[in-house]
Amino acid sequence: MPTFKLDGLDVPFEAGDTIIKAAHRVGIDIPHYCWHPGLSVAANCRMCLVEIGPPPGRKPLMLDVFEWDRDRQDYVQQRKPKLQPACQQAAVEGLDVRSQTSDHAKRARAAVQELLLLNHPVDCPICDQAGECRLQDYWLEHGTRKKRMLDERVRKPKAVVFGPTIVYDAERCIVCTRCVRFVEEVVKDPCLAKRERGNLSEIVLSPGRKLDNAYTLMTEYVCPVGALTAQDFRFKARVWFLRSARSVCVGCATGCNDFADYDPRNQTVYRYRPRENMQVNRYWMCDEGMLDYQRIHQGRVETALVGNKPVAREKAIQKAAKLLDGVKPETLAVVLSAEHSNEDNYALLTLVQGKLGASQVFIAGRPDGEGDDVLRDKDKNPNRAGVVGLAGAAPHSVGDLFKAVAAGKVTHVVSLGSEAFGISADDFKAIGKVTRVALATHSGPLTAGADVVLPAGSWVESEGTFVNKKGLHQQAERVISAVGDARPAWKLVSELAAALGKSLDFKRVRDVQRAMLGGDAPVPTRPSEKPLGAPV
Ligand code: SF4
Ligand code: SF4
Ligand code: FES
């Protein structure tokens, strides 16, 4: 692989790479605002300027400049190297690039920083971006002095509603155009534009348009400062109180990789952010997925129910065991869930099919929704492929369960999950004479009218493996503790097995994973070990 030198280090690059892209790939950060690895190059912020030594045998490119000479109290003519934007300069074999080791580059960055802050309001105490703002970080790292402008700063529009999810503050905007390029290039919805020049520039909506598509929250995410804020996250949390875990979006079968940002003090998830995975979601997520964290704390089954009455979990498990004990295996059915992880489904299948002998396997999940060519899949389940893989053959749809019950072929059902591909709660209440034990995170059709409901932990309350539509096995970390009396579904199954006198020996999620992989196999590797929340 060809290489170039960056501050004395050899950096390998691929054909077509720019200096910043090659450096980014090996984890070296060249300061930047407007560059984003998933967008075209705008080269408008000039924060990434670097000094590049001349190719062998050539003279360096120099500029004539006037510098203020304190002693002479006058400007004197000087020469200095012509700096290049690392985001635009192609990587070339043998190039000698100086970023942190160039005094000229350092002075240029300090000047850019001073320019960007000339008209910037001192909003940090009330700005959502504070704590993860590029202007703050780079000012500490590269700013050298207080701003010298004594004039009143330029005033611009604040709190402009761009659409149902995003609010814009023109005074905070550094006009890097990342948001403009994102809607144009990724979403193909050119609804944002830049108007005016110099310190009057601002981002505006295209005439007659609103920022209202399936990826609006990504504009806030790519904004390197606090100019675009999300209605959903505005003023809800300070980011320095949040911790991040590597998770996987369960909003659809794409399985975008994300960071779940949560407050450990109240065990609450506040937002999802995309986690780079070039095989799955590149750098992006859709709005539906980014807001899907809300389901973690809404409509949850927090206590066990017997005949719709809250009871202690242990009592409900005893009741469920009593209902399932001695049932004829041929009339016992298991409903697996495309909403749940492989671990949860595997544990249930092991108990109901493996230990209790049920042969009728069904699958349930969330009903189909909208899909598109960017990321969204119309299958709104994160693990349909995983369930099909575990069941060995395509399980019957939950719709067939109604026919089996009506024909008297099924008398007892153990189900996992809440949704049933659009079949309503009322339909389930009228399913007929069947005994049902439901393990569920949320109230839904599968819990409606169930004899026993056991409160299951959600996708962020236990580590889990999800298989996306491409067949990629992806592991999500545990983020927060289970709410109320809930426990991970694999654990509930283990407790139910013990109550039935059928030991499963699943004490930790790793036990389930080991069993799933065939006993001695090593447990799956953890998600990519990229630094948490590393900015791009
Ligand atoms: S709103 Fe943010 S992303 Fe858009 S141009 Fe301004 S600073 Fe850049
Ligand atoms: S495309 Fe699917 S997996 Fe990706 S963020 Fe959206 S809902 Fe989640
Ligand atoms: S990152 Fe903005 S000019 Fe290079």
XYZ file of C-alpha atoms and ligand atoms in Angstrom:
556
model
C 0.000 0.000 0.000
C 1.379 3.478 -0.827
C 2.105 5.797 2.092
C 2.763 9.444 2.806
C 4.317 11.072 5.852
C 2.102 12.933 8.310
C 4.054 14.644 11.077
C 6.773 12.056 10.552
C 4.447 9.027 10.682
C 3.833 6.772 7.689
C 0.144 6.861 6.720
C -1.100 4.280 4.202
C -3.751 5.366 1.700
C -6.010 3.972 -0.980
C -6.451 5.320 -4.491
C -8.727 8.365 -4.408
C -8.066 9.182 -0.742
C -7.538 12.717 0.435
C -4.996 13.388 3.181
C -7.693 13.820 5.838
C -9.510 10.630 4.811
C -6.370 8.500 4.987
C -5.442 10.064 8.349
C -8.981 9.527 9.662
C -8.850 5.849 8.682
C -5.793 5.269 10.873
C -7.262 7.305 13.737
C -5.320 10.562 13.314
C -7.517 13.625 13.617
C -6.743 16.609 11.434
C -8.965 19.421 12.772
C -11.942 19.983 10.519
C -15.461 21.387 10.442
C -16.847 21.070 6.930
C -15.329 17.699 5.995
C -17.362 14.580 6.668
C -16.264 11.183 5.368
C -19.759 10.447 4.024
C -20.221 13.744 2.161
C -18.621 15.513 -0.792
C -15.702 17.875 -0.140
C -16.662 21.533 0.304
C -13.315 22.805 1.657
C -14.929 25.974 2.956
C -13.937 26.137 6.632
C -10.128 26.034 6.144
C -9.647 24.459 9.570
C -7.805 21.489 8.069
C -4.962 23.494 6.526
C -1.657 21.625 6.510
C 1.820 22.396 5.283
C 3.037 20.140 2.502
C 6.719 19.817 1.670
C 7.581 20.144 -2.029
C 7.941 17.009 -4.130
C 11.631 16.017 -4.570
C 13.444 18.385 -6.922
C 10.710 21.049 -6.830
C 10.630 24.386 -5.062
C 8.105 24.857 -2.252
C 4.958 26.798 -3.110
C 5.347 30.134 -1.266
C 3.109 33.139 -0.693
C 4.131 36.782 -0.293
C 2.551 38.203 2.845
C 2.793 41.258 5.043
C 3.453 40.591 8.728
C 3.152 43.150 11.525
C 6.576 43.855 12.996
C 6.230 45.006 16.600
C 9.730 46.462 16.830
C 9.423 48.450 13.647
C 5.738 49.162 14.256
C 5.108 48.517 10.577
C 4.177 45.761 8.153
C 7.111 43.992 6.563
C 7.108 41.752 3.540
C 7.597 38.052 4.294
C 7.242 34.736 2.510
C 5.419 31.726 3.935
C 4.460 28.314 2.622
C 1.097 28.085 0.857
C -1.005 25.860 3.103
C -3.374 23.284 1.594
C -6.734 21.998 2.844
C -6.128 18.373 3.868
C -9.747 17.566 3.018
C -9.209 18.454 -0.635
C -5.575 17.576 -1.258
C -5.214 14.119 -2.766
C -2.885 11.732 -0.955
C 0.234 11.107 -3.033
C 3.044 8.616 -2.445
C 5.943 10.149 -0.537
C 4.169 13.426 0.335
C 5.586 15.135 3.439
C 2.579 16.585 5.303
C 2.899 18.625 8.480
C -0.160 19.227 10.606
C 0.667 19.414 14.321
C 4.349 20.034 13.632
C 3.838 23.060 11.397
C 3.823 26.478 13.062
C 2.260 27.960 9.934
C -0.640 25.449 10.089
C -1.093 26.106 13.804
C -1.284 29.866 13.252
C -3.735 29.402 10.398
C -6.030 27.258 12.578
C -5.925 29.801 15.379
C -6.877 32.488 12.838
C -9.779 30.386 11.500
C -10.921 29.775 15.046
C -10.817 33.490 15.849
C -12.725 34.313 12.649
C -15.449 31.744 13.342
C -15.967 33.087 16.841
C -16.004 36.790 15.900
C -19.778 36.850 15.580
C -20.582 33.743 17.567
C -22.899 34.326 20.563
C -21.766 33.202 24.008
C -24.589 30.656 24.119
C -22.637 27.729 25.562
C -24.492 27.646 28.902
C -27.824 27.195 27.104
C -26.620 25.352 24.001
C -27.406 21.661 23.571
C -24.118 21.104 21.767
C -22.043 22.260 24.757
C -19.770 19.440 25.829
C -19.541 17.968 22.338
C -19.094 21.149 20.295
C -16.277 21.376 17.806
C -16.003 25.147 18.365
C -15.425 24.614 22.083
C -12.995 21.737 21.606
C -10.957 23.411 18.905
C -10.878 26.714 20.749
C -9.195 24.959 23.654
C -6.851 23.060 21.361
C -6.098 25.582 18.647
C -7.361 29.012 19.722
C -4.604 31.262 20.971
C -6.142 34.490 22.095
C -9.319 36.386 22.839
C -11.083 37.844 19.855
C -9.859 41.273 18.863
C -13.082 42.585 17.306
C -14.503 45.452 19.333
C -17.581 46.082 17.160
C -21.039 44.865 18.001
C -21.397 41.385 16.545
C -23.718 40.590 13.630
C -27.211 39.521 14.729
C -29.013 36.762 12.882
C -32.258 34.782 13.255
C -32.520 32.448 16.223
C -34.816 29.482 16.937
C -35.986 29.170 13.319
C -38.237 26.120 12.975
C -37.006 24.226 9.929
C -39.560 21.442 10.249
C -41.220 19.166 12.772
C -37.922 17.945 14.244
C -35.232 20.590 13.756
C -34.669 24.138 15.034
C -31.983 26.383 13.493
C -29.912 29.125 15.107
C -28.190 31.213 12.430
C -25.926 32.983 14.946
C -24.325 29.701 15.957
C -23.951 28.474 12.364
C -20.447 28.383 10.881
C -21.907 27.792 7.393
C -19.927 24.613 6.840
C -22.796 23.343 4.594
C -22.663 19.808 5.978
C -26.453 19.892 6.483
C -27.025 21.213 2.944
C -24.843 18.502 1.430
C -26.432 15.783 3.577
C -29.998 16.462 2.423
C -28.851 16.794 -1.174
C -26.438 13.911 -1.431
C -27.752 11.270 0.963
C -31.500 11.922 1.162
C -31.827 13.446 -2.353
C -34.143 16.071 -0.880
C -32.432 19.422 -1.538
C -34.532 21.449 0.881
C -31.700 23.492 2.444
C -29.539 26.166 0.865
C -26.960 28.802 1.781
C -27.753 32.460 1.202
C -25.691 35.665 1.295
C -21.920 36.010 1.656
C -19.330 36.568 4.376
C -20.619 37.262 7.844
C -24.178 37.580 6.539
C -24.298 33.969 5.315
C -26.892 31.683 6.754
C -28.704 28.450 5.958
C -32.286 28.786 4.753
C -35.067 26.518 3.618
C -35.550 26.313 -0.116
C -38.621 28.390 -1.109
C -41.854 26.698 -0.105
C -40.031 23.793 1.538
C -39.721 22.353 5.030
C -37.065 20.066 6.441
C -39.429 17.149 6.647
C -38.126 13.828 5.376
C -37.211 10.497 6.926
C -33.657 11.605 7.840
C -34.035 15.105 9.303
C -32.323 14.278 12.601
C -29.141 13.441 10.723
C -28.752 17.146 9.861
C -28.488 17.872 13.581
C -26.044 15.017 13.958
C -23.709 16.181 11.163
C -23.808 19.803 12.372
C -20.455 20.249 14.128
C -21.777 23.084 16.318
C -25.049 23.892 18.058
C -26.738 25.559 15.088
C -29.165 22.723 14.394
C -30.865 21.249 17.426
C -33.372 18.418 17.620
C -36.792 19.233 19.050
C -36.654 15.845 20.737
C -33.368 16.365 22.613
C -33.444 20.160 23.155
C -32.859 21.082 26.797
C -33.425 17.517 28.048
C -29.916 16.523 29.157
C -26.369 17.813 29.438
C -24.123 15.519 27.482
C -21.405 15.337 30.126
C -23.815 13.445 32.371
C -24.471 10.850 29.650
C -22.613 7.605 29.013
C -22.654 5.657 25.745
C -23.088 1.983 24.936
C -22.696 0.263 21.579
C -26.103 -0.880 20.502
C -28.032 -1.911 17.392
C -31.217 -0.200 16.218
C -34.236 -2.486 16.456
C -36.427 -0.227 14.306
C -36.159 -2.368 11.179
C -34.325 -5.247 9.507
C -31.424 -3.019 8.404
C -29.958 -3.125 11.914
C -28.139 0.203 11.931
C -25.348 0.404 14.484
C -25.848 3.068 17.110
C -24.642 4.532 20.343
C -27.298 4.546 23.047
C -26.621 7.598 25.232
C -28.010 7.130 28.723
C -27.866 8.765 32.114
C -26.558 6.179 34.588
C -28.056 8.108 37.517
C -31.651 7.528 36.477
C -31.051 4.625 34.065
C -32.740 6.515 31.257
C -31.801 6.449 27.579
C -31.930 9.956 26.074
C -30.957 9.427 22.461
C -29.440 7.207 19.804
C -26.566 8.332 17.596
C -25.293 6.470 14.525
C -22.235 4.276 14.991
C -20.153 3.940 11.852
C -20.444 0.585 10.104
C -19.636 0.676 6.407
C -21.344 -2.694 5.843
C -24.649 -1.602 7.311
C -25.511 2.042 7.833
C -22.274 3.856 6.910
C -22.580 7.001 9.089
C -26.329 7.421 9.189
C -29.625 6.468 10.837
C -33.208 7.358 9.991
C -35.509 9.479 12.175
C -37.694 6.487 13.014
C -34.641 4.646 14.320
C -33.152 7.608 16.174
C -36.434 8.184 17.997
C -36.992 4.510 18.657
C -35.211 4.853 22.030
C -38.510 6.333 23.281
C -40.121 2.877 23.207
C -37.677 1.751 25.908
C -39.538 3.852 28.435
C -43.081 3.844 27.028
C -45.877 1.280 27.337
C -43.678 -1.215 29.148
C -44.832 -4.299 31.006
C -43.097 -3.616 34.315
C -44.778 -6.189 36.544
C -45.946 -9.752 36.069
C -49.673 -10.268 35.502
C -51.861 -13.261 36.240
C -55.358 -12.909 34.788
C -54.539 -9.225 34.199
C -53.754 -8.651 37.904
C -50.245 -7.580 38.982
C -48.406 -10.209 41.034
C -44.826 -10.871 42.097
C -42.731 -12.284 39.259
C -41.925 -15.480 41.157
C -45.625 -16.114 41.724
C -46.416 -15.601 38.032
C -43.656 -18.008 37.064
C -45.064 -20.662 39.392
C -48.511 -20.094 37.865
C -47.130 -20.374 34.314
C -45.309 -23.605 35.229
C -48.525 -25.023 36.649
C -50.398 -24.177 33.427
C -47.744 -25.764 31.213
C -46.955 -28.821 33.326
C -48.068 -32.058 31.699
C -49.470 -30.440 28.521
C -49.491 -32.807 25.534
C -46.474 -31.786 23.405
C -48.474 -32.004 20.156
C -50.908 -29.337 21.365
C -48.234 -27.029 22.744
C -47.060 -24.165 20.526
C -44.267 -21.627 20.815
C -44.403 -18.167 19.243
C -40.920 -16.762 18.646
C -40.377 -13.046 18.187
C -38.629 -11.229 15.345
C -38.457 -8.283 17.770
C -36.229 -10.134 20.237
C -32.581 -11.167 20.178
C -31.295 -14.607 19.263
C -30.512 -15.198 22.938
C -34.147 -14.674 24.019
C -35.544 -16.770 21.163
C -32.992 -19.527 21.591
C -33.706 -19.877 25.313
C -37.474 -20.096 24.676
C -37.063 -22.565 21.838
C -34.755 -24.721 23.988
C -37.339 -24.920 26.757
C -40.592 -25.238 24.824
C -39.391 -27.294 21.877
C -36.313 -28.982 23.350
C -37.505 -29.770 26.896
C -41.321 -29.740 26.624
C -41.451 -31.300 23.150
C -43.607 -28.747 21.317
C -43.387 -29.158 17.556
C -45.488 -26.205 16.429
C -43.322 -23.111 15.985
C -44.758 -19.733 14.972
C -43.194 -16.337 14.437
C -44.581 -12.916 15.383
C -43.306 -9.389 15.163
C -44.094 -5.808 14.235
C -46.125 -5.231 11.063
C -44.437 -3.969 7.886
C -44.016 -0.228 7.357
C -42.350 2.132 4.926
C -38.973 1.391 3.374
C -36.659 3.352 1.054
C -33.404 3.179 -0.900
C -31.303 4.878 1.765
C -31.543 2.691 4.874
C -35.086 1.938 5.928
C -36.447 -1.559 5.391
C -40.158 -2.240 5.277
C -39.680 -5.148 7.694
C -39.811 -3.315 11.034
C -38.263 -6.216 12.946
C -34.575 -6.400 13.805
C -34.225 -10.180 13.944
C -36.521 -12.035 11.559
C -33.493 -13.661 9.902
C -32.170 -14.738 13.310
C -35.466 -16.382 14.289
C -35.753 -18.196 10.960
C -32.181 -19.413 11.415
C -32.866 -20.683 14.949
C -36.144 -22.364 14.017
C -34.361 -24.314 11.287
C -37.168 -23.777 8.792
C -39.425 -20.789 8.200
C -41.805 -20.815 11.198
C -45.529 -20.456 10.560
C -46.889 -16.953 10.718
C -48.811 -16.064 13.844
C -51.922 -15.823 11.652
C -51.789 -19.615 11.256
C -51.941 -19.936 15.030
C -55.577 -18.811 14.961
C -56.409 -21.597 12.492
C -54.562 -24.177 14.608
C -56.428 -23.055 17.754
C -59.785 -23.138 15.944
C -58.997 -26.670 14.717
C -58.158 -27.763 18.272
C -54.560 -28.518 17.297
C -53.162 -26.003 19.786
C -54.363 -25.740 23.376
C -51.371 -24.037 25.032
C -49.132 -21.246 23.728
C -45.937 -19.739 25.097
C -45.142 -16.510 23.267
C -42.315 -14.004 23.166
C -42.788 -10.364 22.143
C -45.675 -7.975 21.981
C -46.684 -7.427 18.359
C -48.245 -9.944 15.967
C -47.755 -8.608 12.427
C -50.787 -6.331 12.648
C -53.216 -8.771 14.291
C -55.022 -6.696 16.896
C -55.326 -7.121 20.650
C -59.073 -7.614 20.211
C -58.443 -10.522 17.834
C -56.192 -12.099 20.423
C -58.745 -11.647 23.176
C -61.174 -13.568 20.967
C -58.693 -16.254 19.916
C -60.755 -19.033 21.509
C -60.043 -21.682 24.103
C -56.318 -21.656 24.586
C -54.021 -21.162 27.566
C -51.429 -18.481 26.950
C -48.201 -17.535 28.714
C -46.661 -14.361 27.263
C -43.160 -13.001 27.798
C -43.239 -9.395 26.648
C -41.529 -6.037 26.971
C -44.609 -4.006 26.043
C -48.353 -4.372 26.292
C -49.616 -5.456 22.885
C -51.697 -7.999 21.013
C -49.674 -10.948 22.339
C -50.224 -9.943 25.959
C -53.942 -9.150 25.496
C -56.023 -11.779 27.269
C -52.959 -13.901 28.167
C -53.337 -16.041 31.325
C -49.878 -15.078 32.529
C -47.709 -12.169 31.367
C -44.041 -12.140 32.375
C -42.214 -8.760 32.177
C -39.282 -9.075 29.768
C -36.288 -6.758 29.536
C -36.039 -4.684 26.375
C -33.245 -4.788 23.776
C -31.133 -2.361 25.821
C -31.577 -4.229 29.099
C -29.549 -7.268 28.134
C -26.763 -8.018 25.724
C -28.167 -9.603 22.571
C -27.451 -10.734 19.018
C -29.553 -9.527 16.099
C -29.297 -10.858 12.558
C -30.080 -8.198 9.980
C -31.621 -8.672 6.539
C -28.185 -9.285 5.016
C -27.573 -12.103 7.497
C -25.046 -10.100 9.515
C -24.910 -11.177 13.185
C -24.578 -8.022 15.263
C -24.161 -7.793 19.008
C -25.743 -5.074 21.090
C -24.370 -4.225 24.521
C -26.506 -3.999 27.636
C -27.169 -0.313 28.270
C -29.367 0.095 31.371
C -30.901 -2.053 34.098
C -34.255 -3.653 33.391
C -37.262 -1.520 34.369
C -39.494 -2.501 37.313
C -39.680 -6.240 37.859
C -38.621 -7.047 34.281
C -35.801 -9.484 33.531
C -34.194 -10.415 30.203
C -36.499 -12.901 28.455
C -33.776 -15.594 28.397
C -33.574 -15.266 32.176
C -37.366 -15.537 32.591
C -37.249 -18.694 30.470
C -34.530 -20.080 32.705
C -36.647 -19.336 35.810
C -39.694 -20.925 34.154
C -37.642 -24.007 33.262
C -36.518 -24.335 36.892
C -40.153 -24.099 38.049
C -41.004 -26.882 35.590
C -38.141 -29.008 36.923
C -36.254 -28.715 33.607
C -32.922 -27.104 34.274
C -31.515 -24.935 31.486
C -28.454 -23.668 33.349
C -28.608 -20.222 31.781
C -27.283 -18.001 34.540
C -25.592 -15.389 32.393
C -26.189 -14.278 28.823
C -22.816 -15.826 27.958
C -24.232 -19.254 28.951
C -27.001 -18.821 26.363
C -24.511 -17.655 23.750
C -22.214 -20.580 24.413
C -25.116 -23.048 24.146
C -26.297 -21.344 20.952
C -22.877 -21.762 19.407
C -22.587 -25.391 20.367
C -21.166 -25.656 23.866
C -17.448 -25.142 23.587
C -17.471 -22.482 20.900
C -16.103 -19.103 21.944
C -18.693 -16.429 22.676
C -19.211 -13.809 19.961
C -16.833 -10.889 19.770
C -18.001 -7.576 21.095
C -19.115 -4.770 18.795
C -16.386 -2.744 17.033
C -14.066 -1.244 19.603
C -14.014 2.211 18.065
C -13.769 4.902 20.750
C -17.193 5.780 22.110
C -18.690 8.693 20.252
C -15.521 9.514 18.252
C -16.620 12.530 16.181
C -16.272 12.766 12.407
S -26.375 24.508 10.401
Fe -24.631 23.326 11.161
S -24.237 21.844 9.542
Fe -25.524 23.429 8.643
S -24.088 24.881 7.765
Fe -24.550 25.621 9.811
S -22.928 24.775 11.090
Fe -22.918 23.635 9.178
S -33.028 2.204 8.892
Fe -33.950 0.724 10.293
S -32.257 0.002 11.561
Fe -31.584 1.874 10.528
S -32.034 3.529 11.972
Fe -33.803 3.342 10.636
S -35.168 1.966 11.716
Fe -33.172 1.729 12.645
S -12.352 20.539 6.668
Fe -13.151 22.429 6.061
S -11.691 23.093 4.593
Fe -11.036 21.128 5.058
